Amino acid sequence: FFIATVVLAFTMGSNAAFRTNTNNKLLQRTRNAISTAISEAEKIDGSITSYTSAQLSRVRQSVYLAEQLSAISVELSGEGARLIPLDFFASNSDIYDTLDAFNQRMEGVTSNTNDLKRDLLIRLENVQLYLSGK
């Protein structure tokens, strides 16, 4: 009985350490994805250029990666392990709406994107602040 208890305690400790390590790795990669998104968003010029579409694409990819890493964390450890609240992605004024507005602006005649760039950076920085507070 004593040996079984020791083995069980060791297994539980290993499992807890694995979960903690996994959650820490997911959090770090999520932070990196948001930092990459911010870095790419900062590079966007105030007017539409040939590189704007590629930069927006990289921002969207990084945001999507962060969202998926948060979802994986939930799948592994439950809702309490969510890295980024759904509010950052599900409201009417979310990051994806701002990216979509950027794409629409690129298709239209208005070429000034300073307001959208500012909005996008604010939303991304809010996520970054949330992640740093965890």
PDB file of C-alpha atoms in Angstrom:
ATOM      1  CA  PHE A   1       0.000   0.000   0.000  1.00  0.00           C
ATOM      2  CA  PHE A   2       2.838   2.384   0.869  1.00  0.00           C
ATOM      3  CA  ILE A   3       4.552   1.807  -2.490  1.00  0.00           C
ATOM      4  CA  ALA A   4       1.280   2.361  -4.366  1.00  0.00           C
ATOM      5  CA  THR A   5       0.756   5.621  -2.469  1.00  0.00           C
ATOM      6  CA  VAL A   6       4.277   6.819  -3.294  1.00  0.00           C
ATOM      7  CA  VAL A   7       3.859   5.916  -6.974  1.00  0.00           C
ATOM      8  CA  LEU A   8       0.467   7.643  -7.114  1.00  0.00           C
ATOM      9  CA  ALA A   9       1.838  10.773  -5.423  1.00  0.00           C
ATOM     10  CA  PHE A  10       4.784  10.856  -7.829  1.00  0.00           C
ATOM     11  CA  THR A  11       2.463  10.431 -10.821  1.00  0.00           C
ATOM     12  CA  MET A  12       0.166  13.203  -9.622  1.00  0.00           C
ATOM     13  CA  GLY A  13       3.155  15.501  -9.050  1.00  0.00           C
ATOM     14  CA  SER A  14       4.493  14.762 -12.527  1.00  0.00           C
ATOM     15  CA  ASN A  15       1.070  15.390 -14.036  1.00  0.00           C
ATOM     16  CA  ALA A  16       0.725  18.722 -12.233  1.00  0.00           C
ATOM     17  CA  ALA A  17       4.227  19.775 -13.308  1.00  0.00           C
ATOM     18  CA  PHE A  18       3.447  18.794 -16.903  1.00  0.00           C
ATOM     19  CA  ARG A  19       0.212  20.832 -16.880  1.00  0.00           C
ATOM     20  CA  THR A  20       1.935  23.848 -15.368  1.00  0.00           C
ATOM     21  CA  ASN A  21       4.768  23.640 -17.878  1.00  0.00           C
ATOM     22  CA  THR A  22       2.319  23.225 -20.759  1.00  0.00           C
ATOM     23  CA  ASN A  23       0.221  26.206 -19.638  1.00  0.00           C
ATOM     24  CA  ASN A  24       3.342  28.344 -19.248  1.00  0.00           C
ATOM     25  CA  LYS A  25       4.541  27.408 -22.752  1.00  0.00           C
ATOM     26  CA  LEU A  26       1.121  28.170 -24.244  1.00  0.00           C
ATOM     27  CA  LEU A  27       1.023  31.525 -22.462  1.00  0.00           C
ATOM     28  CA  GLN A  28       4.516  32.427 -23.685  1.00  0.00           C
ATOM     29  CA  ARG A  29       3.693  31.501 -27.279  1.00  0.00           C
ATOM     30  CA  THR A  30       0.453  33.477 -27.055  1.00  0.00           C
ATOM     31  CA  ARG A  31       2.360  36.515 -25.819  1.00  0.00           C
ATOM     32  CA  ASN A  32       4.832  36.086 -28.690  1.00  0.00           C
ATOM     33  CA  ALA A  33       1.999  35.881 -31.235  1.00  0.00           C
ATOM     34  CA  ILE A  34       0.430  39.102 -29.949  1.00  0.00           C
ATOM     35  CA  SER A  35       3.833  40.827 -29.888  1.00  0.00           C
ATOM     36  CA  THR A  36       4.370  39.764 -33.495  1.00  0.00           C
ATOM     37  CA  ALA A  37       0.924  41.108 -34.427  1.00  0.00           C
ATOM     38  CA  ILE A  38       1.727  44.449 -32.783  1.00  0.00           C
ATOM     39  CA  SER A  39       5.095  44.613 -34.510  1.00  0.00           C
ATOM     40  CA  GLU A  40       3.509  43.967 -37.904  1.00  0.00           C
ATOM     41  CA  ALA A  41       0.694  46.452 -37.251  1.00  0.00           C
ATOM     42  CA  GLU A  42       3.207  49.146 -36.335  1.00  0.00           C
ATOM     43  CA  LYS A  43       4.891  48.691 -39.717  1.00  0.00           C
ATOM     44  CA  ILE A  44       1.694  49.507 -41.603  1.00  0.00           C
ATOM     45  CA  ASP A  45       2.047  52.836 -43.340  1.00  0.00           C
ATOM     46  CA  GLY A  46      -0.644  55.494 -42.970  1.00  0.00           C
ATOM     47  CA  SER A  47      -1.611  55.024 -46.599  1.00  0.00           C
ATOM     48  CA  ILE A  48      -2.347  51.947 -48.657  1.00  0.00           C
ATOM     49  CA  THR A  49       0.788  50.496 -50.204  1.00  0.00           C
ATOM     50  CA  SER A  50       1.575  47.276 -51.968  1.00  0.00           C
ATOM     51  CA  TYR A  51       2.832  45.831 -48.680  1.00  0.00           C
ATOM     52  CA  THR A  52      -0.246  46.675 -46.615  1.00  0.00           C
ATOM     53  CA  SER A  53      -2.122  43.529 -47.603  1.00  0.00           C
ATOM     54  CA  ALA A  54       0.814  41.295 -46.669  1.00  0.00           C
ATOM     55  CA  GLN A  55       1.272  43.086 -43.349  1.00  0.00           C
ATOM     56  CA  LEU A  56      -2.428  42.749 -42.528  1.00  0.00           C
ATOM     57  CA  SER A  57      -2.240  39.087 -43.402  1.00  0.00           C
ATOM     58  CA  ARG A  58       0.644  38.577 -40.967  1.00  0.00           C
ATOM     59  CA  VAL A  59      -1.252  40.455 -38.244  1.00  0.00           C
ATOM     60  CA  ARG A  60      -4.328  38.299 -38.830  1.00  0.00           C
ATOM     61  CA  GLN A  61      -2.237  35.096 -38.738  1.00  0.00           C
ATOM     62  CA  SER A  62      -0.648  36.080 -35.438  1.00  0.00           C
ATOM     63  CA  VAL A  63      -3.987  37.011 -33.882  1.00  0.00           C
ATOM     64  CA  TYR A  64      -5.504  33.743 -35.063  1.00  0.00           C
ATOM     65  CA  LEU A  65      -2.548  31.826 -33.614  1.00  0.00           C
ATOM     66  CA  ALA A  66      -3.029  33.540 -30.235  1.00  0.00           C
ATOM     67  CA  GLU A  67      -6.745  32.737 -30.307  1.00  0.00           C
ATOM     68  CA  GLN A  68      -6.082  29.082 -31.143  1.00  0.00           C
ATOM     69  CA  LEU A  69      -3.425  28.726 -28.427  1.00  0.00           C
ATOM     70  CA  SER A  70      -5.954  30.064 -25.931  1.00  0.00           C
ATOM     71  CA  ALA A  71      -8.506  27.523 -27.172  1.00  0.00           C
ATOM     72  CA  ILE A  72      -5.959  24.706 -26.813  1.00  0.00           C
ATOM     73  CA  SER A  73      -5.304  25.794 -23.247  1.00  0.00           C
ATOM     74  CA  VAL A  74      -9.032  25.535 -22.528  1.00  0.00           C
ATOM     75  CA  GLU A  75      -9.226  22.097 -24.130  1.00  0.00           C
ATOM     76  CA  LEU A  76      -6.321  20.836 -22.050  1.00  0.00           C
ATOM     77  CA  SER A  77      -7.127  22.391 -18.687  1.00  0.00           C
ATOM     78  CA  GLY A  78     -10.688  23.695 -18.732  1.00  0.00           C
ATOM     79  CA  GLU A  79     -12.303  27.110 -19.046  1.00  0.00           C
ATOM     80  CA  GLY A  80     -10.307  28.527 -16.146  1.00  0.00           C
ATOM     81  CA  ALA A  81      -7.136  28.160 -18.221  1.00  0.00           C
ATOM     82  CA  ARG A  82      -8.379  30.421 -21.038  1.00  0.00           C
ATOM     83  CA  LEU A  83      -5.481  32.711 -21.907  1.00  0.00           C
ATOM     84  CA  ILE A  84      -7.457  35.390 -23.735  1.00  0.00           C
ATOM     85  CA  PRO A  85     -11.128  36.084 -22.940  1.00  0.00           C
ATOM     86  CA  LEU A  86     -13.518  35.633 -25.840  1.00  0.00           C
ATOM     87  CA  ASP A  87     -14.502  39.299 -25.463  1.00  0.00           C
ATOM     88  CA  PHE A  88     -11.350  40.276 -27.322  1.00  0.00           C
ATOM     89  CA  PHE A  89     -12.558  38.316 -30.359  1.00  0.00           C
ATOM     90  CA  ALA A  90     -16.348  38.129 -30.116  1.00  0.00           C
ATOM     91  CA  SER A  91     -17.615  41.664 -29.620  1.00  0.00           C
ATOM     92  CA  ASN A  92     -18.734  44.077 -32.306  1.00  0.00           C
ATOM     93  CA  SER A  93     -15.528  46.071 -32.014  1.00  0.00           C
ATOM     94  CA  ASP A  94     -13.042  43.235 -31.993  1.00  0.00           C
ATOM     95  CA  ILE A  95      -9.669  42.782 -33.630  1.00  0.00           C
ATOM     96  CA  TYR A  96     -11.074  40.863 -36.585  1.00  0.00           C
ATOM     97  CA  ASP A  97     -13.629  43.607 -37.309  1.00  0.00           C
ATOM     98  CA  THR A  98     -10.811  46.135 -37.424  1.00  0.00           C
ATOM     99  CA  LEU A  99      -8.802  43.912 -39.776  1.00  0.00           C
ATOM    100  CA  ASP A 100     -11.880  43.485 -41.988  1.00  0.00           C
ATOM    101  CA  ALA A 101     -12.378  47.262 -42.032  1.00  0.00           C
ATOM    102  CA  PHE A 102      -8.751  47.602 -43.129  1.00  0.00           C
ATOM    103  CA  ASN A 103      -9.378  45.222 -46.023  1.00  0.00           C
ATOM    104  CA  GLN A 104     -12.499  47.151 -47.033  1.00  0.00           C
ATOM    105  CA  ARG A 105     -10.583  50.413 -46.877  1.00  0.00           C
ATOM    106  CA  MET A 106      -7.938  48.936 -49.191  1.00  0.00           C
ATOM    107  CA  GLU A 107     -10.631  48.112 -51.733  1.00  0.00           C
ATOM    108  CA  GLY A 108     -12.220  51.563 -51.541  1.00  0.00           C
ATOM    109  CA  VAL A 109     -11.086  54.954 -52.648  1.00  0.00           C
ATOM    110  CA  THR A 110     -10.006  56.184 -49.216  1.00  0.00           C
ATOM    111  CA  SER A 111      -6.349  55.476 -48.773  1.00  0.00           C
ATOM    112  CA  ASN A 112      -5.714  56.915 -45.291  1.00  0.00           C
ATOM    113  CA  THR A 113      -5.568  54.156 -42.690  1.00  0.00           C
ATOM    114  CA  ASN A 114      -4.189  55.995 -39.665  1.00  0.00           C
ATOM    115  CA  ASP A 115      -7.459  55.683 -37.732  1.00  0.00           C
ATOM    116  CA  LEU A 116      -7.696  51.934 -38.357  1.00  0.00           C
ATOM    117  CA  LYS A 117      -4.045  51.420 -37.518  1.00  0.00           C
ATOM    118  CA  ARG A 118      -4.563  53.257 -34.222  1.00  0.00           C
ATOM    119  CA  ASP A 119      -7.677  51.188 -33.418  1.00  0.00           C
ATOM    120  CA  LEU A 120      -5.911  47.948 -34.275  1.00  0.00           C
ATOM    121  CA  LEU A 121      -2.897  48.785 -32.139  1.00  0.00           C
ATOM    122  CA  ILE A 122      -5.118  49.736 -29.200  1.00  0.00           C
ATOM    123  CA  ARG A 123      -6.964  46.414 -29.406  1.00  0.00           C
ATOM    124  CA  LEU A 124      -3.740  44.406 -29.715  1.00  0.00           C
ATOM    125  CA  GLU A 125      -2.090  46.312 -26.874  1.00  0.00           C
ATOM    126  CA  ASN A 126      -5.136  45.637 -24.688  1.00  0.00           C
ATOM    127  CA  VAL A 127      -4.664  41.914 -25.280  1.00  0.00           C
ATOM    128  CA  GLN A 128      -0.965  42.273 -24.529  1.00  0.00           C
ATOM    129  CA  LEU A 129      -1.727  44.095 -21.277  1.00  0.00           C
ATOM    130  CA  TYR A 130      -4.205  41.402 -20.308  1.00  0.00           C
ATOM    131  CA  LEU A 131      -1.638  38.676 -20.978  1.00  0.00           C
ATOM    132  CA  SER A 132       1.069  40.450 -18.997  1.00  0.00           C
ATOM    133  CA  GLY A 133      -1.294  40.752 -16.042  1.00  0.00           C
ATOM    134  CA  LYS A 134      -1.883  37.014 -15.825  1.00  0.00           C
TER     135      LYS A 134
END
